[in-house]
mmCIF file of C-alpha atoms in Angstrom:
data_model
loop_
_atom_site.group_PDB
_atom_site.id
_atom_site.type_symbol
_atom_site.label_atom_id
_atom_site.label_comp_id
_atom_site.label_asym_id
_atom_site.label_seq_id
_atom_site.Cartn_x
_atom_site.Cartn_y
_atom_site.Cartn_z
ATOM 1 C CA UNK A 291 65.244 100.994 55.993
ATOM 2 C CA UNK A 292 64.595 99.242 59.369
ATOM 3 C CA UNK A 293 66.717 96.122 57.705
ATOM 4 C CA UNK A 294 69.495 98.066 56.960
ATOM 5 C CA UNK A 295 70.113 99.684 60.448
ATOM 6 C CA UNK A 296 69.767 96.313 61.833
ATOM 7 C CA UNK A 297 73.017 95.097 59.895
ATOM 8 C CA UNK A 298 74.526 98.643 60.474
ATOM 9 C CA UNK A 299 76.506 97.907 63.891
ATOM 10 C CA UNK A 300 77.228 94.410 62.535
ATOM 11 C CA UNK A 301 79.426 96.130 59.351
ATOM 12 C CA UNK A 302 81.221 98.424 61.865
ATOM 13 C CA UNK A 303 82.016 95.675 63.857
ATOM 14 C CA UNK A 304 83.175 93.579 60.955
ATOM 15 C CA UNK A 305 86.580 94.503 60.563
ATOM 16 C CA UNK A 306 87.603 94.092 64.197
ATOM 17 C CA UNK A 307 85.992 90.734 64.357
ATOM 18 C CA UNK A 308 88.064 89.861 61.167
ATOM 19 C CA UNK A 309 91.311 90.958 62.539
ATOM 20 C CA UNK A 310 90.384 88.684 65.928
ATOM 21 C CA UNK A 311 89.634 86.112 63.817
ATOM 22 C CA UNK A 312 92.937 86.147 61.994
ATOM 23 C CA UNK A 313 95.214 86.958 64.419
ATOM 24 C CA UNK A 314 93.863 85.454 67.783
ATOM 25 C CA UNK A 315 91.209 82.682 67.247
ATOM 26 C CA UNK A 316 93.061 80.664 64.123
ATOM 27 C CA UNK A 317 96.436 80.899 65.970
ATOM 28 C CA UNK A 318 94.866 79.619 68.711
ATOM 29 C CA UNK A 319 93.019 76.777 66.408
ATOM 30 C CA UNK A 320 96.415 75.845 65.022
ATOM 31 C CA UNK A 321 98.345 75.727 68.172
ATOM 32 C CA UNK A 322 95.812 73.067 69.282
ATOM 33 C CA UNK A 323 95.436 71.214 66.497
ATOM 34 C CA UNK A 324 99.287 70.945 66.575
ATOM 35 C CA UNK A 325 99.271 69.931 70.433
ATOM 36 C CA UNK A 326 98.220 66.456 69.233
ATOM 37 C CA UNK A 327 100.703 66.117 66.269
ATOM 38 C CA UNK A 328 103.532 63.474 66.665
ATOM 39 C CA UNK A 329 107.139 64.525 66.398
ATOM 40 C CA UNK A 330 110.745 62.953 66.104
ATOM 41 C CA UNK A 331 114.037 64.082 66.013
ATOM 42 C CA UNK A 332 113.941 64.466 62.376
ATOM 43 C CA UNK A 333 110.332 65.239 61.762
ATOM 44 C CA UNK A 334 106.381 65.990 62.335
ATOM 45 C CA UNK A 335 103.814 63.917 61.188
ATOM 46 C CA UNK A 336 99.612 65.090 61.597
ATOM 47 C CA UNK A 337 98.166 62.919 64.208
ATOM 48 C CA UNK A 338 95.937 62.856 67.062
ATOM 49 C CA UNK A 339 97.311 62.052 70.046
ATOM 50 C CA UNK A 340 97.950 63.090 73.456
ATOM 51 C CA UNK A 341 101.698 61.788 74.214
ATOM 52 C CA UNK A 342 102.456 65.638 73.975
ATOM 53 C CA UNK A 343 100.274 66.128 77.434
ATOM 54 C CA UNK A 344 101.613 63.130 78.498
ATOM 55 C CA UNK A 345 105.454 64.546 78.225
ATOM 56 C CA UNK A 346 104.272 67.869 79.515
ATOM 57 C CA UNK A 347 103.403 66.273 82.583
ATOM 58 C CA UNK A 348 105.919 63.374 82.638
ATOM 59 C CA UNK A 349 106.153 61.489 85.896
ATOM 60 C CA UNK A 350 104.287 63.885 87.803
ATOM 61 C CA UNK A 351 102.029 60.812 89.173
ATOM 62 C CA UNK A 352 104.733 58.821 90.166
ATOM 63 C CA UNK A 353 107.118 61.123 91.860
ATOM 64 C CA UNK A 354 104.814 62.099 94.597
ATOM 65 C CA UNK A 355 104.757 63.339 96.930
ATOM 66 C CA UNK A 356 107.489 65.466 95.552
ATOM 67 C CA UNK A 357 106.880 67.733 92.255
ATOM 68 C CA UNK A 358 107.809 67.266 89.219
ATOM 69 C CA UNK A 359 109.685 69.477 86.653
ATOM 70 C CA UNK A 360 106.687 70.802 85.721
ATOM 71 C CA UNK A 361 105.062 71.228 88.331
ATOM 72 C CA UNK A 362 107.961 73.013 89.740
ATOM 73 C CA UNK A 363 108.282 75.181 86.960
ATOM 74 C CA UNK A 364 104.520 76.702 87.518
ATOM 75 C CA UNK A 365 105.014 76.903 91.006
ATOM 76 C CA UNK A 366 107.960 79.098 90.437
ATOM 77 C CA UNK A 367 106.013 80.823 87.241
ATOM 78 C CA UNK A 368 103.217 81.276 90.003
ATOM 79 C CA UNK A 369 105.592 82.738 92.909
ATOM 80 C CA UNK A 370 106.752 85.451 90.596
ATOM 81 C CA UNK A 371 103.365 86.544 89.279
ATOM 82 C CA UNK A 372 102.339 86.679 92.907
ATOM 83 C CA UNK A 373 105.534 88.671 94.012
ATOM 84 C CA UNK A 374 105.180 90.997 90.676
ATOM 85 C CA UNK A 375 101.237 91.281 91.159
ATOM 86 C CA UNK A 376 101.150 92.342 94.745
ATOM 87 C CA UNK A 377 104.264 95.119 94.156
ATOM 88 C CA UNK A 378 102.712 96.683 91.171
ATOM 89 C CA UNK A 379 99.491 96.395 92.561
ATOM 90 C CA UNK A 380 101.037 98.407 95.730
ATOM 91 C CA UNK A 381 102.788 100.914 94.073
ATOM 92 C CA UNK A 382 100.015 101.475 90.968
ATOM 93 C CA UNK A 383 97.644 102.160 93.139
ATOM 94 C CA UNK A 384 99.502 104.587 94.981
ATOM 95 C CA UNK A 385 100.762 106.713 92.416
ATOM 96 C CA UNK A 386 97.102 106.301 90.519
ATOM 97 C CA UNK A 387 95.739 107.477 93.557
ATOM 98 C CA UNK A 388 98.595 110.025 94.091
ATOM 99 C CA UNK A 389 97.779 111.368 90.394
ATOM 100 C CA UNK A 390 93.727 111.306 91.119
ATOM 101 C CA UNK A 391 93.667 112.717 93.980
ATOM 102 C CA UNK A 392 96.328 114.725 95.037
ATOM 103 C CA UNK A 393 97.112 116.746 92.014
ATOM 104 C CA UNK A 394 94.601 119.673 91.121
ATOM 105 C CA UNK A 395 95.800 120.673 88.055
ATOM 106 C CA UNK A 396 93.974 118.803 84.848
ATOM 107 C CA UNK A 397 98.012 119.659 83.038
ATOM 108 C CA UNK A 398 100.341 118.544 86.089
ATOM 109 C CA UNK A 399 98.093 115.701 86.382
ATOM 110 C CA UNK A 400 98.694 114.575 82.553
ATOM 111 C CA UNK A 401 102.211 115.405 82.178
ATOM 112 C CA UNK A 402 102.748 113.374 85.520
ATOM 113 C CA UNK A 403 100.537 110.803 83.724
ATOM 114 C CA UNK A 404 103.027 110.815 80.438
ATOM 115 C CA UNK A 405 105.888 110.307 82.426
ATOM 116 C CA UNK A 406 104.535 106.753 83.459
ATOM 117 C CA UNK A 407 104.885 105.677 80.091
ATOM 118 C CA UNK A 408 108.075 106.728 79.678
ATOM 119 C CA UNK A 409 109.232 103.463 79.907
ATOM 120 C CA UNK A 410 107.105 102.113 76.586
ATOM 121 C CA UNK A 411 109.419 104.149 74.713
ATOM 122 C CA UNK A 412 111.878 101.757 74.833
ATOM 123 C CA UNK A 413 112.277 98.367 74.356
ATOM 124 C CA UNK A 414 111.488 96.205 76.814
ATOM 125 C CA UNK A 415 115.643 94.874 76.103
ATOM 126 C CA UNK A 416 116.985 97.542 76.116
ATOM 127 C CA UNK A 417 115.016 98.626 79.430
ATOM 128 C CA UNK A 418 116.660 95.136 80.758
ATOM 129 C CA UNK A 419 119.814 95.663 79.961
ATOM 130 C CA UNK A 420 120.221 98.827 81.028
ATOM 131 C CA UNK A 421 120.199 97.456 84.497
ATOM 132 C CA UNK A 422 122.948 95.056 83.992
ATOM 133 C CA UNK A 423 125.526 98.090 84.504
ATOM 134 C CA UNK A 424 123.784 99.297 87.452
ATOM 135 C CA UNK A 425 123.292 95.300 89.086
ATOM 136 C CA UNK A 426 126.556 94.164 87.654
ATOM 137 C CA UNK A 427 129.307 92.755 90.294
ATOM 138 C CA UNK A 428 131.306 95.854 88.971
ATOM 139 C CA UNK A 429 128.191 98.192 88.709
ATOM 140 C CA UNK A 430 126.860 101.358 89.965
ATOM 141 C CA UNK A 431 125.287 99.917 93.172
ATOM 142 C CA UNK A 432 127.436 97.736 94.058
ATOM 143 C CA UNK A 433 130.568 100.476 93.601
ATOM 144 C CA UNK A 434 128.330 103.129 95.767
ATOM 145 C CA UNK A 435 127.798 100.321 98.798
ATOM 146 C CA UNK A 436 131.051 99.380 98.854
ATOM 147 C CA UNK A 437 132.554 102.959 98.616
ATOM 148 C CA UNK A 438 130.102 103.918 101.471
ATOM 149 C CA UNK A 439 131.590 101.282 103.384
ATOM 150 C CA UNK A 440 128.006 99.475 103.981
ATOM 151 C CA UNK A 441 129.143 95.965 102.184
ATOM 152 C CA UNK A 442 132.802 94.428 102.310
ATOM 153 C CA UNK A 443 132.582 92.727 98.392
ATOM 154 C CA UNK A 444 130.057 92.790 95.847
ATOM 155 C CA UNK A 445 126.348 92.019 96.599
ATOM 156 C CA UNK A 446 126.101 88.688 93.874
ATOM 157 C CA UNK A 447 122.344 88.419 93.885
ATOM 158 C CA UNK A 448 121.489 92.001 92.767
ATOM 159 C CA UNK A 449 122.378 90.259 89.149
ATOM 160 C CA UNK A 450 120.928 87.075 87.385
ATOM 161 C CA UNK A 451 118.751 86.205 90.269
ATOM 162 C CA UNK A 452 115.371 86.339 91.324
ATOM 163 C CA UNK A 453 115.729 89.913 92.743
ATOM 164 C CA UNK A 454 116.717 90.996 89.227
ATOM 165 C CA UNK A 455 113.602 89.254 87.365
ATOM 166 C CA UNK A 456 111.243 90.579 89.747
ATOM 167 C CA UNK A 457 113.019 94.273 89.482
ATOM 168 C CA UNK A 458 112.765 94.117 85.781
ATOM 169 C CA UNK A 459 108.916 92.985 85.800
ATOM 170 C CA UNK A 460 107.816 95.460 88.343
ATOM 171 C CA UNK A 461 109.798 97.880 86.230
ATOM 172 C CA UNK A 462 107.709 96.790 83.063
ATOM 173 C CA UNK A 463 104.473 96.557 84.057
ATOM 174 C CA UNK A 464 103.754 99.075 86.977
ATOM 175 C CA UNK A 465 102.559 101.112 84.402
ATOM 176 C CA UNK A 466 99.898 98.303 83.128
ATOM 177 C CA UNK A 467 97.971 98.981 86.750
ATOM 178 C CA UNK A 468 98.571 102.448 87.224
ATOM 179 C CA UNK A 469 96.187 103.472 83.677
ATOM 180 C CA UNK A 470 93.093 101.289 84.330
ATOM 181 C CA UNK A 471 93.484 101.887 88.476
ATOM 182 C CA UNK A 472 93.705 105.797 87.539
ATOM 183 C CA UNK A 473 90.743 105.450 85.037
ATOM 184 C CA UNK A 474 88.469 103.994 87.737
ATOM 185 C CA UNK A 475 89.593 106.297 90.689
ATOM 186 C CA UNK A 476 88.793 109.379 88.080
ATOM 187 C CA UNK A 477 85.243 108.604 88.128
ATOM 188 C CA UNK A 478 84.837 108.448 91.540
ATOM 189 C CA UNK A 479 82.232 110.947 92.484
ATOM 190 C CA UNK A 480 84.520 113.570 95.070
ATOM 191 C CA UNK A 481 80.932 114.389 96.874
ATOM 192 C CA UNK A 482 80.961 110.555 98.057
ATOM 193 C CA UNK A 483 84.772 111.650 99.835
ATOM 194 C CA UNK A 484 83.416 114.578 101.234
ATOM 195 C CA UNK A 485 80.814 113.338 102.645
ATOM 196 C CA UNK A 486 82.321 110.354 104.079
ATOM 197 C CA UNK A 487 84.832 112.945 105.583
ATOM 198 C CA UNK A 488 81.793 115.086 106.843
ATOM 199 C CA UNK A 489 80.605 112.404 108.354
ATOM 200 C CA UNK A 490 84.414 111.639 110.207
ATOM 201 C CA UNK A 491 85.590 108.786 108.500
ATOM 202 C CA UNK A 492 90.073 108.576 108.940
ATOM 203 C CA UNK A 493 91.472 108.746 105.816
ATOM 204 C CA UNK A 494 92.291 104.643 105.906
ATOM 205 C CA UNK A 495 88.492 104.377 106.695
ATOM 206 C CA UNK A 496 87.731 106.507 103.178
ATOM 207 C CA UNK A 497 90.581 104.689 101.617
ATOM 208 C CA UNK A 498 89.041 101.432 102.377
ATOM 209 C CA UNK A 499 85.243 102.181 102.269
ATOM 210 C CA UNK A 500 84.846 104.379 99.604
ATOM 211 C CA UNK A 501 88.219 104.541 97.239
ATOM 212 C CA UNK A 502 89.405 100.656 96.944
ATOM 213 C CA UNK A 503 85.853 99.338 97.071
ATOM 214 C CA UNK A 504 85.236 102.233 93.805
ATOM 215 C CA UNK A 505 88.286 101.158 92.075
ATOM 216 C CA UNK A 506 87.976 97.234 92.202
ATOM 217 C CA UNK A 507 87.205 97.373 88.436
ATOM 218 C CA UNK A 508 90.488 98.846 87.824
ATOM 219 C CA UNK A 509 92.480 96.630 89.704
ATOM 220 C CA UNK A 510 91.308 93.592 88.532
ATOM 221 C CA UNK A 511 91.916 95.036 84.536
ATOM 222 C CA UNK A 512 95.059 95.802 86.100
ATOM 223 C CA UNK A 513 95.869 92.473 87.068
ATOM 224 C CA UNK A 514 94.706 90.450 84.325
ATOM 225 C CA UNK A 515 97.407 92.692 82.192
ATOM 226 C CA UNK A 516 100.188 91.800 84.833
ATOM 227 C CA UNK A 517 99.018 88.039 85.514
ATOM 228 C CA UNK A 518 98.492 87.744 81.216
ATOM 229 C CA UNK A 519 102.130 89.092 80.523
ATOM 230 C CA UNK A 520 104.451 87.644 83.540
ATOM 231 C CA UNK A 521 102.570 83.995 83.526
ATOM 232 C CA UNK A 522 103.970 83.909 79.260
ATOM 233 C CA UNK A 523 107.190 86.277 79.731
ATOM 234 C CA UNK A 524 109.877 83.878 78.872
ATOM 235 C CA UNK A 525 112.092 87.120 77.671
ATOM 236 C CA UNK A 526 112.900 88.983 80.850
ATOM 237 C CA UNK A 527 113.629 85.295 82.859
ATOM 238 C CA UNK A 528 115.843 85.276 80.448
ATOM 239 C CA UNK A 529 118.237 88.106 80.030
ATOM 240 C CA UNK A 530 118.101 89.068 83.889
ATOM 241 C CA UNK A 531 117.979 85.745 84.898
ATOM 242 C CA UNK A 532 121.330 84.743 83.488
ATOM 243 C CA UNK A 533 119.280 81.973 81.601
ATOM 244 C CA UNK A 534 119.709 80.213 85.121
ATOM 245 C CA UNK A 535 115.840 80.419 86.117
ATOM 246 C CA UNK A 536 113.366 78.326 84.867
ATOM 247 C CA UNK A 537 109.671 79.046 83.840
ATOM 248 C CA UNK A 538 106.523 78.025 81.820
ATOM 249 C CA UNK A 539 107.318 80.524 79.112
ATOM 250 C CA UNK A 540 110.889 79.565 79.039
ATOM 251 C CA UNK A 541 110.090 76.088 78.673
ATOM 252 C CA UNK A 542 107.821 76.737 75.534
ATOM 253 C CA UNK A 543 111.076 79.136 74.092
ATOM 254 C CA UNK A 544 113.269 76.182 74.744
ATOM 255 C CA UNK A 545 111.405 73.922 73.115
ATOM 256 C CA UNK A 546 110.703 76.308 70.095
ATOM 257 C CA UNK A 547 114.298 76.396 69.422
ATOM 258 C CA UNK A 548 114.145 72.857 69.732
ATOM 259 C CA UNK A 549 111.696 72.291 66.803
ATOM 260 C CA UNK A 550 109.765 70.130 68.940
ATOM 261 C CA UNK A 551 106.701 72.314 68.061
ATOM 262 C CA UNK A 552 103.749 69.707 69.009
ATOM 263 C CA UNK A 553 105.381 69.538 72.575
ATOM 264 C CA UNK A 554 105.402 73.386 72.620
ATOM 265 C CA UNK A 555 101.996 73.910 71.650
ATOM 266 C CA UNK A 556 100.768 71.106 74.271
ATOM 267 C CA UNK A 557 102.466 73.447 77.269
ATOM 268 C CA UNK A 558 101.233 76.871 75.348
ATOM 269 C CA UNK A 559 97.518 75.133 75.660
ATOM 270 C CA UNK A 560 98.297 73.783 79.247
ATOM 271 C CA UNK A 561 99.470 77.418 80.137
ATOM 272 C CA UNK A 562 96.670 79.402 78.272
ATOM 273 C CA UNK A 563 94.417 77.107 80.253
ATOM 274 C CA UNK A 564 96.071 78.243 83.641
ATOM 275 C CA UNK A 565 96.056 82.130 82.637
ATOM 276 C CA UNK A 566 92.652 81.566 82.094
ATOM 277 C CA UNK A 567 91.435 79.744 84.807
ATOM 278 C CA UNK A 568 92.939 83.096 87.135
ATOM 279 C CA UNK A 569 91.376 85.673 84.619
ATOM 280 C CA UNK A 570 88.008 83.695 85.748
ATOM 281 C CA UNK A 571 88.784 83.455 89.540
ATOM 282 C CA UNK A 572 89.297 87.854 88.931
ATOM 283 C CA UNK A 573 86.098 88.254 86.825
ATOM 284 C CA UNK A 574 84.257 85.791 88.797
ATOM 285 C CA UNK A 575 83.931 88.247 91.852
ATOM 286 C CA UNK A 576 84.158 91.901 89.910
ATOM 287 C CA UNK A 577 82.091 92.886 86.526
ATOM 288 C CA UNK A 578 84.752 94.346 84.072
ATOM 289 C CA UNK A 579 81.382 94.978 81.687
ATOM 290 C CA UNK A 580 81.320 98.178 83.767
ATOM 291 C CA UNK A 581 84.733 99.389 82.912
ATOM 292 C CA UNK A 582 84.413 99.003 79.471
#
């Protein structure tokens, strides 16, 4: 009997370790594997080599101390996570904290809490485009600045610029900090608030002694989800970009449509290895165990 409860948890777990196995770890496996294939124009032969890395990084030695392409490309990957990290980070945070702790009703609190999602009930195109009529040279904003008399001709960079990517990721992924933020601030015990206000701590003083310090778990779950999905986005760049701006996951689309597969799984490896090596700098300093 004793034997058989022993294997019990290992069944239930079973199935979910077979679906990571099929659909995360052999993907993985392949894409590797493939990394050090050879390719031509014409085809792609099994090998084992590491030209593909060497392309990836082509001439980055030599052309220093200026960057290379690639390096160039990350750095601007990198500047948008950071811009896109610290806004939704800012404005989760505050509307998690808004929803915790400033609404007393359990219903307001979750139909305020459905409304976040709203956007996930769209696509993530169709959420983009819908912001080319309101960016556009001819669109909303630009017609409502101009009729108010605050801008003499269109505004050109509200469209297919960098202010447009980072509006369209901030748009998408706010909500991926506001859930685990708002988890982690709802089991905050209110006593340790109180008290701290007994005691007459400012509100910034509770807000930076008791709250963020509470809620670190939160924001760093947060922030893997943000970091994880801008870092590989190649989708968004794309459409609101104008196909203009360059970045680690458009390179790997490019070269997907390409056919030049081997060179496409080197940079998916060389960016999964990047993604990873933040994820480790965030867990290094705050236990996500707990959350979980």
């Amino acid at each position: 009997m004793l034997h058989h409860a022993r294997w019990t948890s290992y069944w239930q777990a079973a199935p979910l370790a077979a679906v990571f196995l099929a659909f995360f770890i052999l993907p993985l496996i392949v894409t590797l594997v493939v990394s050090f294939w050879s390719y031509t124009g014409y085809s792609i032969e099994p090998a084992f080599i590491w030209d593909n890395y060497r392309d990836a990084f082509d001439r980055c030695v030599e052309s220093l101390p200026d960057l290379c392409t690639t390096f160039r490309t990350y750095l601007s990957t990198l500047k948008f996570c950071l811009t896109v990290w610290l806004l939704t980070l800012v404005i989760g945070f505050t509307i998690a904290y808004y929803l915790t702790f400033e609404i007393r009703s359990s219903t307001v609190r979750l139909v305020l809490a459905l409304l976040c999602t709203i956007p996930f009930w769209t696509s993530n195109v169709i959420r983009m485009i819908s912001w080319v009529p309101l960016l556009g040279r001819n669109g909303l904003v630009n017609q409502a600045l101009m009729g108010a008399g605050l801008v003499e001709q269109p505004l050109d960079w509200l469209l297919y610029s960098n202010f447009s990517v980072i509006l369209a990721f901030v748009h998408i992924n706010t909500v991926f900090m506001i859930v685990p933020i708002a988890n982690s601030m709802s089991r905050i015990d209110r006593s340790l608030v109180e008290a701290a206000r007994d005691a007459g701590a400012t509100g910034w003083q509770i807000l930076s002694n008791v709250i963020i310090p509470l809620s670190k778990t939160g924001i760093a779950i947060g922030s893997i989800f943000v970091i994880t999905v801008v870092m590989g986005d190649f989708i968004t760049i794309g459409i609101m970009g104008g196909q203009q701006i360059a970045s680690a996951g458009k390179v790997i689309q490019t070269q997907i449509g390409a056919l030049q597969f081997p060179i496409a799984a080197a940079n998916a490896v060389v960016l999964l290895a990047v993604v990873l090596m933040i994820i480790a700098l965030l867990v290094r300093f705050i236990d996500i165990r707990k959350e979980l």
